[in-house]
C-alpha cells in the first residue's frame, strides 16, 4: 500500500544536491522559497519541504504527495542513499499518532552497510 506522503531524514546532505536528485526523479524543481526555518519548492507536481537540521545534524525531506515513484519512506530512503551517498533514516512504516513511544523510536538506517533497524530518540 502506498503511503500518502513521504518523509526521510538525511545526514550531511546539501539542499542543492537533493534538489538535483528530486528533479531527476520527479521533474524540474521550482526555486526554493524560504519560510522561517523551512524551505519549500515543487519537484514536478510534488510539494517538497526541506527543514535543515530538523534533528541535530539531520535534515528532514518531506514529499507531500502519494504521486512519487516510491511506495513508502524506505523505498525513497534507498533511492536517496543511492543517489546522494549519505546516510538516510526513515520510519519503518506509516507513522501513527497514538503508537507507543517504543514504536515511535524505531527507525531504519540506510547507508553503505545496507539497512539496519535502530532506535533513534528524536526528542
Short mmCIF file of N, CA, C and O in Angstrom, two decimals:
data_model
loop_
_atom_site.label_atom_id
_atom_site.label_comp_id
_atom_site.label_asym_id
_atom_site.label_seq_id
_atom_site.Cartn_x
_atom_site.Cartn_y
_atom_site.Cartn_z
N UNK A 1 0.83 -1.20 0.00
CA UNK A 1 0.00 0.00 0.00
C UNK A 1 0.87 1.26 0.00
O UNK A 1 1.84 1.35 0.74
N UNK A 2 0.54 2.20 -0.84
CA UNK A 2 1.31 3.44 -0.92
C UNK A 2 1.05 4.32 0.29
O UNK A 2 -0.07 4.43 0.77
N UNK A 3 2.08 4.96 0.76
CA UNK A 3 1.92 5.95 1.83
C UNK A 3 1.37 7.23 1.21
O UNK A 3 1.67 7.55 0.06
N UNK A 4 0.59 8.01 1.98
CA UNK A 4 0.03 9.25 1.44
C UNK A 4 1.07 10.36 1.26
O UNK A 4 0.85 11.31 0.52
N UNK A 5 2.20 10.23 1.93
CA UNK A 5 3.29 11.19 1.81
C UNK A 5 4.57 10.48 2.22
O UNK A 5 4.53 9.34 2.66
N UNK A 6 5.69 11.15 2.05
CA UNK A 6 6.98 10.53 2.35
C UNK A 6 7.82 11.51 3.15
O UNK A 6 7.86 12.70 2.84
N UNK A 7 8.48 10.98 4.20
CA UNK A 7 9.43 11.80 4.95
C UNK A 7 10.65 10.96 5.27
O UNK A 7 10.54 9.85 5.79
N UNK A 8 11.81 11.51 4.93
CA UNK A 8 13.07 10.87 5.25
C UNK A 8 13.98 11.91 5.89
O UNK A 8 13.75 13.12 5.76
N UNK A 9 14.99 11.43 6.60
CA UNK A 9 15.98 12.30 7.23
C UNK A 9 17.33 12.00 6.63
O UNK A 9 17.71 10.83 6.50
N UNK A 10 18.05 13.05 6.23
CA UNK A 10 19.32 12.90 5.54
C UNK A 10 20.42 13.55 6.38
O UNK A 10 20.24 14.66 6.89
N UNK A 11 21.55 12.86 6.50
CA UNK A 11 22.68 13.41 7.24
C UNK A 11 23.68 14.00 6.26
O UNK A 11 24.05 13.36 5.28
N UNK A 12 24.11 15.21 6.55
CA UNK A 12 25.18 15.86 5.77
C UNK A 12 24.85 15.99 4.29
O UNK A 12 25.74 15.90 3.45
N UNK A 13 23.59 16.18 3.95
CA UNK A 13 23.22 16.34 2.53
C UNK A 13 23.09 17.83 2.22
O UNK A 13 22.62 18.62 3.04
N UNK A 14 23.50 18.21 1.03
CA UNK A 14 23.35 19.58 0.56
C UNK A 14 21.98 19.73 -0.10
O UNK A 14 21.58 18.88 -0.90
N UNK A 15 21.29 20.81 0.21
CA UNK A 15 19.95 21.04 -0.35
C UNK A 15 19.99 21.07 -1.87
O UNK A 15 19.10 20.52 -2.53
N UNK A 16 21.02 21.66 -2.46
CA UNK A 16 21.10 21.73 -3.93
C UNK A 16 21.26 20.34 -4.54
O UNK A 16 20.69 20.05 -5.59
N UNK A 17 22.02 19.47 -3.89
CA UNK A 17 22.18 18.10 -4.39
C UNK A 17 20.86 17.35 -4.29
O UNK A 17 20.50 16.58 -5.19
N UNK A 18 20.13 17.57 -3.20
CA UNK A 18 18.82 16.94 -3.03
C UNK A 18 17.87 17.43 -4.12
O UNK A 18 17.14 16.64 -4.72
N UNK A 19 17.89 18.73 -4.39
CA UNK A 19 17.02 19.29 -5.43
C UNK A 19 17.35 18.69 -6.80
O UNK A 19 16.44 18.38 -7.58
N UNK A 20 18.62 18.50 -7.08
CA UNK A 20 19.02 17.90 -8.36
C UNK A 20 18.51 16.46 -8.47
O UNK A 20 17.98 16.05 -9.50
N UNK A 21 18.64 15.70 -7.38
CA UNK A 21 18.13 14.32 -7.36
C UNK A 21 16.61 14.32 -7.55
O UNK A 21 16.08 13.53 -8.33
N UNK A 22 15.91 15.21 -6.83
CA UNK A 22 14.45 15.28 -6.97
C UNK A 22 14.04 15.65 -8.39
O UNK A 22 13.06 15.13 -8.92
N UNK A 23 14.79 16.57 -9.00
CA UNK A 23 14.49 16.97 -10.38
C UNK A 23 14.60 15.77 -11.32
O UNK A 23 13.77 15.60 -12.21
N UNK A 24 15.61 14.93 -11.12
CA UNK A 24 15.77 13.75 -11.96
C UNK A 24 14.66 12.73 -11.70
O UNK A 24 14.19 12.07 -12.61
N UNK A 25 14.24 12.60 -10.43
CA UNK A 25 13.26 11.58 -10.06
C UNK A 25 11.82 12.02 -10.28
O UNK A 25 10.97 11.21 -10.64
N UNK A 26 11.53 13.31 -10.06
CA UNK A 26 10.14 13.78 -10.06
C UNK A 26 9.81 14.81 -11.13
O UNK A 26 8.66 15.01 -11.46
N UNK A 27 10.82 15.51 -11.62
CA UNK A 27 10.58 16.58 -12.57
C UNK A 27 11.24 17.85 -12.09
O UNK A 27 11.70 17.93 -10.94
N UNK A 28 11.30 18.87 -12.94
CA UNK A 28 12.02 20.10 -12.61
C UNK A 28 11.57 20.69 -11.27
O UNK A 28 10.39 20.69 -10.95
N UNK A 29 12.56 21.20 -10.53
CA UNK A 29 12.29 21.84 -9.23
C UNK A 29 12.12 23.34 -9.42
O UNK A 29 12.92 23.98 -10.11
N UNK A 30 11.12 23.87 -8.76
CA UNK A 30 10.98 25.33 -8.72
C UNK A 30 12.04 25.88 -7.76
O UNK A 30 12.70 25.12 -7.05
N UNK A 31 12.20 27.18 -7.74
CA UNK A 31 13.14 27.79 -6.80
C UNK A 31 12.65 27.56 -5.37
O UNK A 31 11.44 27.52 -5.12
N UNK A 32 13.60 27.42 -4.45
CA UNK A 32 13.25 27.25 -3.04
C UNK A 32 12.70 28.56 -2.50
O UNK A 32 13.26 29.62 -2.75
N UNK A 33 11.62 28.47 -1.76
CA UNK A 33 11.03 29.62 -1.08
C UNK A 33 11.23 29.41 0.42
O UNK A 33 10.75 28.42 0.96
N UNK A 34 11.95 30.35 1.07
CA UNK A 34 12.19 30.19 2.50
C UNK A 34 11.03 30.77 3.29
O UNK A 34 10.57 31.87 3.03
N UNK A 35 10.56 29.99 4.27
CA UNK A 35 9.51 30.44 5.19
C UNK A 35 9.99 30.08 6.58
O UNK A 35 9.91 28.91 6.99
N UNK A 36 10.51 31.06 7.32
CA UNK A 36 11.08 30.76 8.63
C UNK A 36 12.29 29.86 8.46
O UNK A 36 13.20 30.16 7.69
N UNK A 37 12.29 28.73 9.16
CA UNK A 37 13.41 27.78 9.08
C UNK A 37 13.26 26.79 7.93
O UNK A 37 14.19 26.06 7.62
N UNK A 38 12.08 26.74 7.30
CA UNK A 38 11.84 25.74 6.27
C UNK A 38 11.99 26.32 4.87
O UNK A 38 11.89 27.53 4.66
N UNK A 39 12.24 25.43 3.93
CA UNK A 39 12.33 25.78 2.51
C UNK A 39 11.32 24.92 1.77
O UNK A 39 11.21 23.73 2.04
N UNK A 40 10.61 25.54 0.82
CA UNK A 40 9.61 24.81 0.05
C UNK A 40 9.85 25.01 -1.44
O UNK A 40 10.29 26.07 -1.87
N UNK A 41 9.54 23.95 -2.19
CA UNK A 41 9.58 24.04 -3.65
C UNK A 41 8.63 22.98 -4.19
O UNK A 41 7.99 22.27 -3.42
N UNK A 42 8.55 22.90 -5.49
CA UNK A 42 7.82 21.82 -6.13
C UNK A 42 8.78 21.10 -7.05
O UNK A 42 9.52 21.72 -7.81
N UNK A 43 8.79 19.77 -6.95
CA UNK A 43 9.57 18.93 -7.85
C UNK A 43 8.55 18.24 -8.74
O UNK A 43 7.79 17.40 -8.27
N UNK A 44 8.49 18.65 -9.99
CA UNK A 44 7.38 18.19 -10.84
C UNK A 44 6.11 18.75 -10.24
O UNK A 44 5.97 19.96 -10.05
N UNK A 45 5.19 17.88 -9.88
CA UNK A 45 3.93 18.32 -9.26
C UNK A 45 3.90 18.06 -7.76
O UNK A 45 2.87 18.21 -7.12
N UNK A 46 5.02 17.63 -7.20
CA UNK A 46 5.07 17.23 -5.79
C UNK A 46 5.55 18.38 -4.91
O UNK A 46 6.67 18.87 -5.09
N UNK A 47 4.73 18.80 -3.94
CA UNK A 47 5.19 19.81 -2.98
C UNK A 47 6.27 19.22 -2.06
O UNK A 47 6.10 18.13 -1.52
N UNK A 48 7.38 19.96 -1.93
CA UNK A 48 8.54 19.49 -1.17
C UNK A 48 8.82 20.48 -0.04
O UNK A 48 8.79 21.69 -0.26
N UNK A 49 9.09 19.95 1.15
CA UNK A 49 9.53 20.78 2.27
C UNK A 49 10.87 20.26 2.76
O UNK A 49 11.04 19.06 2.97
N UNK A 50 11.83 21.17 2.92
CA UNK A 50 13.17 20.86 3.41
C UNK A 50 13.35 21.63 4.71
O UNK A 50 13.22 22.85 4.74
N UNK A 51 13.63 20.90 5.79
CA UNK A 51 13.87 21.53 7.08
C UNK A 51 15.30 21.20 7.50
O UNK A 51 15.59 20.08 7.93
N UNK A 52 16.21 22.18 7.33
CA UNK A 52 17.60 21.92 7.70
C UNK A 52 17.73 21.69 9.21
O UNK A 52 17.06 22.34 10.00
N UNK A 53 18.58 20.74 9.55
CA UNK A 53 18.88 20.44 10.96
C UNK A 53 17.60 20.25 11.79
O UNK A 53 17.45 20.80 12.87
N UNK A 54 16.69 19.47 11.25
CA UNK A 54 15.42 19.19 11.95
C UNK A 54 15.68 18.45 13.25
O UNK A 54 15.04 18.71 14.27
N UNK A 55 16.63 17.51 13.23
CA UNK A 55 17.01 16.74 14.42
C UNK A 55 18.53 16.69 14.44
O UNK A 55 19.14 15.91 13.72
N UNK A 56 19.15 17.56 15.24
CA UNK A 56 20.62 17.61 15.28
C UNK A 56 21.19 17.94 13.91
O UNK A 56 20.84 18.95 13.31
N UNK A 57 22.03 17.03 13.38
CA UNK A 57 22.65 17.23 12.06
C UNK A 57 21.78 16.70 10.94
O UNK A 57 22.17 16.71 9.77
N UNK A 58 20.59 16.22 11.27
CA UNK A 58 19.73 15.56 10.29
C UNK A 58 18.73 16.53 9.68
O UNK A 58 18.03 17.24 10.39
N UNK A 59 18.67 16.53 8.35
CA UNK A 59 17.74 17.37 7.61
C UNK A 59 16.50 16.54 7.27
O UNK A 59 16.60 15.38 6.89
N UNK A 60 15.34 17.17 7.38
CA UNK A 60 14.08 16.50 7.03
C UNK A 60 13.70 16.84 5.59
O UNK A 60 13.73 18.00 5.19
N UNK A 61 13.33 15.82 4.83
CA UNK A 61 12.80 15.99 3.48
C UNK A 61 11.40 15.39 3.47
O UNK A 61 11.23 14.20 3.72
N UNK A 62 10.41 16.25 3.22
CA UNK A 62 9.01 15.83 3.25
C UNK A 62 8.40 16.04 1.87
O UNK A 62 8.43 17.14 1.33
N UNK A 63 7.88 14.96 1.31
CA UNK A 63 7.23 15.00 -0.01
C UNK A 63 5.74 14.82 0.23
O UNK A 63 5.29 13.75 0.62
N UNK A 64 4.99 15.88 -0.02
CA UNK A 64 3.58 15.94 0.36
C UNK A 64 2.67 15.42 -0.75
O UNK A 64 1.83 16.14 -1.28
N UNK A 65 2.87 14.14 -1.12
CA UNK A 65 2.08 13.57 -2.20
C UNK A 65 2.28 12.06 -2.22
O UNK A 65 3.32 11.56 -1.78
N UNK A 66 1.29 11.35 -2.75
CA UNK A 66 1.49 9.92 -3.00
C UNK A 66 1.89 9.68 -4.45
O UNK A 66 2.07 8.55 -4.87
N UNK A 67 2.04 10.76 -5.22
CA UNK A 67 2.39 10.64 -6.64
C UNK A 67 3.90 10.73 -6.84
O UNK A 67 4.41 11.60 -7.53
N UNK A 68 4.63 9.83 -6.18
CA UNK A 68 6.07 9.75 -6.35
C UNK A 68 6.40 8.34 -6.85
O UNK A 68 5.56 7.45 -6.79
N UNK A 69 7.62 8.13 -7.30
CA UNK A 69 7.99 6.78 -7.76
C UNK A 69 8.13 5.78 -6.60
O UNK A 69 8.31 4.59 -6.83
N UNK A 70 8.06 6.27 -5.36
CA UNK A 70 8.32 5.41 -4.19
C UNK A 70 7.02 5.13 -3.45
O UNK A 70 6.26 6.02 -3.14
N UNK A 71 6.81 3.85 -3.11
CA UNK A 71 5.59 3.45 -2.41
C UNK A 71 5.62 3.86 -0.95
O UNK A 71 4.58 4.06 -0.33
N UNK A 72 6.83 3.98 -0.38
CA UNK A 72 6.92 4.29 1.04
C UNK A 72 8.25 4.97 1.36
O UNK A 72 9.10 5.15 0.48
N UNK A 73 8.40 5.35 2.64
CA UNK A 73 9.60 6.05 3.10
C UNK A 73 10.87 5.25 2.81
O UNK A 73 11.88 5.81 2.39
N UNK A 74 10.81 3.93 3.05
CA UNK A 74 12.00 3.11 2.87
C UNK A 74 12.44 3.07 1.41
O UNK A 74 13.63 3.17 1.12
N UNK A 75 11.51 2.96 0.49
CA UNK A 75 11.87 2.95 -0.93
C UNK A 75 12.53 4.28 -1.32
O UNK A 75 13.52 4.32 -2.05
N UNK A 76 12.00 5.38 -0.78
CA UNK A 76 12.59 6.69 -1.04
C UNK A 76 13.97 6.79 -0.40
O UNK A 76 14.91 7.32 -1.00
N UNK A 77 14.10 6.27 0.83
CA UNK A 77 15.40 6.31 1.52
C UNK A 77 16.46 5.56 0.73
O UNK A 77 17.60 6.02 0.60
N UNK A 78 16.09 4.39 0.19
CA UNK A 78 17.03 3.62 -0.62
C UNK A 78 17.48 4.42 -1.84
O UNK A 78 18.66 4.46 -2.18
N UNK A 79 16.52 5.04 -2.52
CA UNK A 79 16.84 5.83 -3.72
C UNK A 79 17.70 7.04 -3.37
O UNK A 79 18.64 7.36 -4.09
N UNK A 80 17.38 7.71 -2.26
CA UNK A 80 18.15 8.88 -1.84
C UNK A 80 19.58 8.49 -1.50
O UNK A 80 20.54 9.17 -1.90
N UNK A 81 19.75 7.38 -0.80
CA UNK A 81 21.10 6.94 -0.46
C UNK A 81 21.88 6.59 -1.73
O UNK A 81 23.04 6.97 -1.89
N UNK A 82 21.24 5.89 -2.65
CA UNK A 82 21.91 5.50 -3.90
C UNK A 82 22.34 6.74 -4.69
O UNK A 82 23.43 6.78 -5.25
N UNK A 83 21.50 7.77 -4.70
CA UNK A 83 21.79 8.97 -5.49
C UNK A 83 22.77 9.91 -4.80
O UNK A 83 23.60 10.53 -5.45
N UNK A 84 22.67 10.01 -3.46
CA UNK A 84 23.41 11.04 -2.74
C UNK A 84 24.59 10.50 -1.94
O UNK A 84 25.47 11.27 -1.54
N UNK A 85 24.57 9.20 -1.63
CA UNK A 85 25.68 8.59 -0.90
C UNK A 85 25.79 9.01 0.56
O UNK A 85 26.85 8.87 1.16
N UNK A 86 24.70 9.53 1.13
CA UNK A 86 24.71 9.91 2.54
C UNK A 86 23.80 8.97 3.32
O UNK A 86 22.94 8.31 2.74
N UNK A 87 23.99 8.93 4.64
CA UNK A 87 23.13 8.10 5.47
C UNK A 87 21.72 8.70 5.51
O UNK A 87 21.56 9.91 5.62
N UNK A 88 20.74 7.84 5.39
CA UNK A 88 19.33 8.23 5.42
C UNK A 88 18.66 7.48 6.55
O UNK A 88 18.98 6.31 6.80
N UNK A 89 17.71 8.11 7.21
CA UNK A 89 16.89 7.42 8.21
C UNK A 89 15.43 7.66 7.88
O UNK A 89 15.05 8.74 7.41
N UNK A 90 14.63 6.62 8.14
CA UNK A 90 13.19 6.74 7.91
C UNK A 90 12.46 5.85 8.89
O UNK A 90 13.03 4.92 9.46
N UNK A 91 11.18 6.12 9.05
CA UNK A 91 10.34 5.28 9.89
C UNK A 91 10.10 3.96 9.15
O UNK A 91 10.05 3.94 7.93
N UNK A 92 9.93 2.85 9.90
CA UNK A 92 9.74 1.56 9.23
C UNK A 92 8.39 1.39 8.55
O UNK A 92 8.21 0.52 7.74
N UNK A 93 7.43 2.24 8.85
CA UNK A 93 6.12 2.15 8.21
C UNK A 93 5.40 3.47 8.37
O UNK A 93 6.00 4.46 8.75
N UNK A 94 4.12 3.48 8.08
CA UNK A 94 3.34 4.71 8.23
C UNK A 94 3.25 5.09 9.69
O UNK A 94 2.97 4.26 10.55
N UNK A 95 3.55 6.33 9.98
CA UNK A 95 3.53 6.83 11.35
C UNK A 95 2.10 6.97 11.82
O UNK A 95 1.24 7.46 11.10
N UNK A 96 1.84 6.55 13.08
CA UNK A 96 0.51 6.63 13.65
C UNK A 96 0.59 7.45 14.93
O UNK A 96 1.44 7.19 15.78
N UNK A 97 -0.30 8.42 15.06
CA UNK A 97 -0.27 9.36 16.19
C UNK A 97 -0.24 8.68 17.54
O UNK A 97 0.48 9.08 18.44
N UNK A 98 -1.02 7.61 17.72
CA UNK A 98 -1.16 7.02 19.05
C UNK A 98 -0.28 5.78 19.27
O UNK A 98 -0.50 5.02 20.18
N UNK A 99 0.76 5.62 18.45
CA UNK A 99 1.63 4.47 18.69
C UNK A 99 2.50 4.71 19.92
O UNK A 99 2.71 5.85 20.33
N UNK A 100 2.99 3.64 20.50
CA UNK A 100 3.79 3.74 21.72
C UNK A 100 5.11 4.46 21.45
O UNK A 100 5.58 4.50 20.31
N UNK A 101 5.71 4.99 22.51
CA UNK A 101 7.00 5.66 22.37
C UNK A 101 8.07 4.72 21.82
O UNK A 101 8.91 5.13 21.03
N UNK A 102 8.01 3.45 22.25
CA UNK A 102 9.00 2.49 21.76
C UNK A 102 8.88 2.33 20.24
O UNK A 102 9.87 2.27 19.53
N UNK A 103 7.64 2.24 19.75
CA UNK A 103 7.43 2.12 18.31
C UNK A 103 7.88 3.39 17.60
O UNK A 103 8.46 3.34 16.51
N UNK A 104 7.61 4.55 18.19
CA UNK A 104 7.97 5.83 17.56
C UNK A 104 9.49 5.98 17.44
O UNK A 104 9.97 6.70 16.57
N UNK A 105 10.25 5.31 18.30
CA UNK A 105 11.71 5.41 18.27
C UNK A 105 12.36 4.39 17.35
O UNK A 105 13.58 4.36 17.22
N UNK A 106 11.57 3.52 16.72
CA UNK A 106 12.11 2.55 15.77
C UNK A 106 12.30 3.21 14.41
O UNK A 106 11.37 3.80 13.87
N UNK A 107 13.49 3.11 13.87
CA UNK A 107 13.83 3.72 12.60
C UNK A 107 14.63 2.74 11.78
O UNK A 107 15.20 1.79 12.32
N UNK A 108 14.70 2.99 10.49
CA UNK A 108 15.57 2.21 9.62
C UNK A 108 16.66 3.14 9.11
O UNK A 108 16.38 4.24 8.62
N UNK A 109 17.91 2.69 9.26
CA UNK A 109 19.07 3.43 8.79
C UNK A 109 19.50 2.81 7.47
O UNK A 109 19.66 1.58 7.38
N UNK A 110 19.68 3.64 6.45
CA UNK A 110 20.15 3.17 5.14
C UNK A 110 21.49 3.85 4.88
O UNK A 110 21.56 5.09 4.83
N UNK A 111 22.54 3.05 4.75
CA UNK A 111 23.86 3.62 4.48
C UNK A 111 24.70 2.62 3.69
O UNK A 111 24.16 1.64 3.18
N UNK A 112 25.99 2.85 3.62
CA UNK A 112 26.88 2.00 2.82
C UNK A 112 26.88 0.55 3.31
O UNK A 112 27.20 -0.37 2.55
N UNK A 113 26.51 0.33 4.58
CA UNK A 113 26.47 -1.02 5.13
C UNK A 113 25.14 -1.73 4.88
O UNK A 113 24.95 -2.86 5.33
N UNK A 114 24.20 -1.04 4.24
CA UNK A 114 22.89 -1.64 3.98
C UNK A 114 21.81 -1.02 4.85
O UNK A 114 21.88 0.16 5.19
N UNK A 115 20.83 -1.84 5.23
CA UNK A 115 19.70 -1.35 6.03
C UNK A 115 19.74 -2.00 7.40
O UNK A 115 19.91 -3.21 7.52
N UNK A 116 19.58 -1.16 8.42
CA UNK A 116 19.62 -1.63 9.79
C UNK A 116 18.49 -0.98 10.57
O UNK A 116 18.28 0.22 10.46
N UNK A 117 17.78 -1.78 11.36
CA UNK A 117 16.77 -1.18 12.24
C UNK A 117 17.48 -0.67 13.48
O UNK A 117 18.32 -1.36 14.06
N UNK A 118 17.17 0.56 13.86
CA UNK A 118 17.82 1.20 15.00
C UNK A 118 16.78 1.82 15.91
O UNK A 118 15.61 1.99 15.53
N UNK A 119 17.21 2.19 17.10
CA UNK A 119 16.40 3.01 18.00
C UNK A 119 16.98 4.41 17.92
O UNK A 119 18.18 4.60 18.16
N UNK A 120 16.17 5.37 17.55
CA UNK A 120 16.61 6.75 17.39
C UNK A 120 15.65 7.63 18.17
O UNK A 120 14.51 7.80 17.77
N UNK A 121 16.10 8.14 19.30
CA UNK A 121 15.26 9.01 20.12
C UNK A 121 15.43 10.44 19.61
O UNK A 121 16.48 11.03 19.78
N UNK A 122 14.39 10.94 18.96
CA UNK A 122 14.48 12.23 18.29
C UNK A 122 14.03 13.39 19.15
O UNK A 122 14.02 14.52 18.70
N UNK A 123 13.63 13.12 20.38
CA UNK A 123 13.18 14.23 21.23
C UNK A 123 14.20 14.53 22.29
O UNK A 123 14.98 13.74 22.68
#
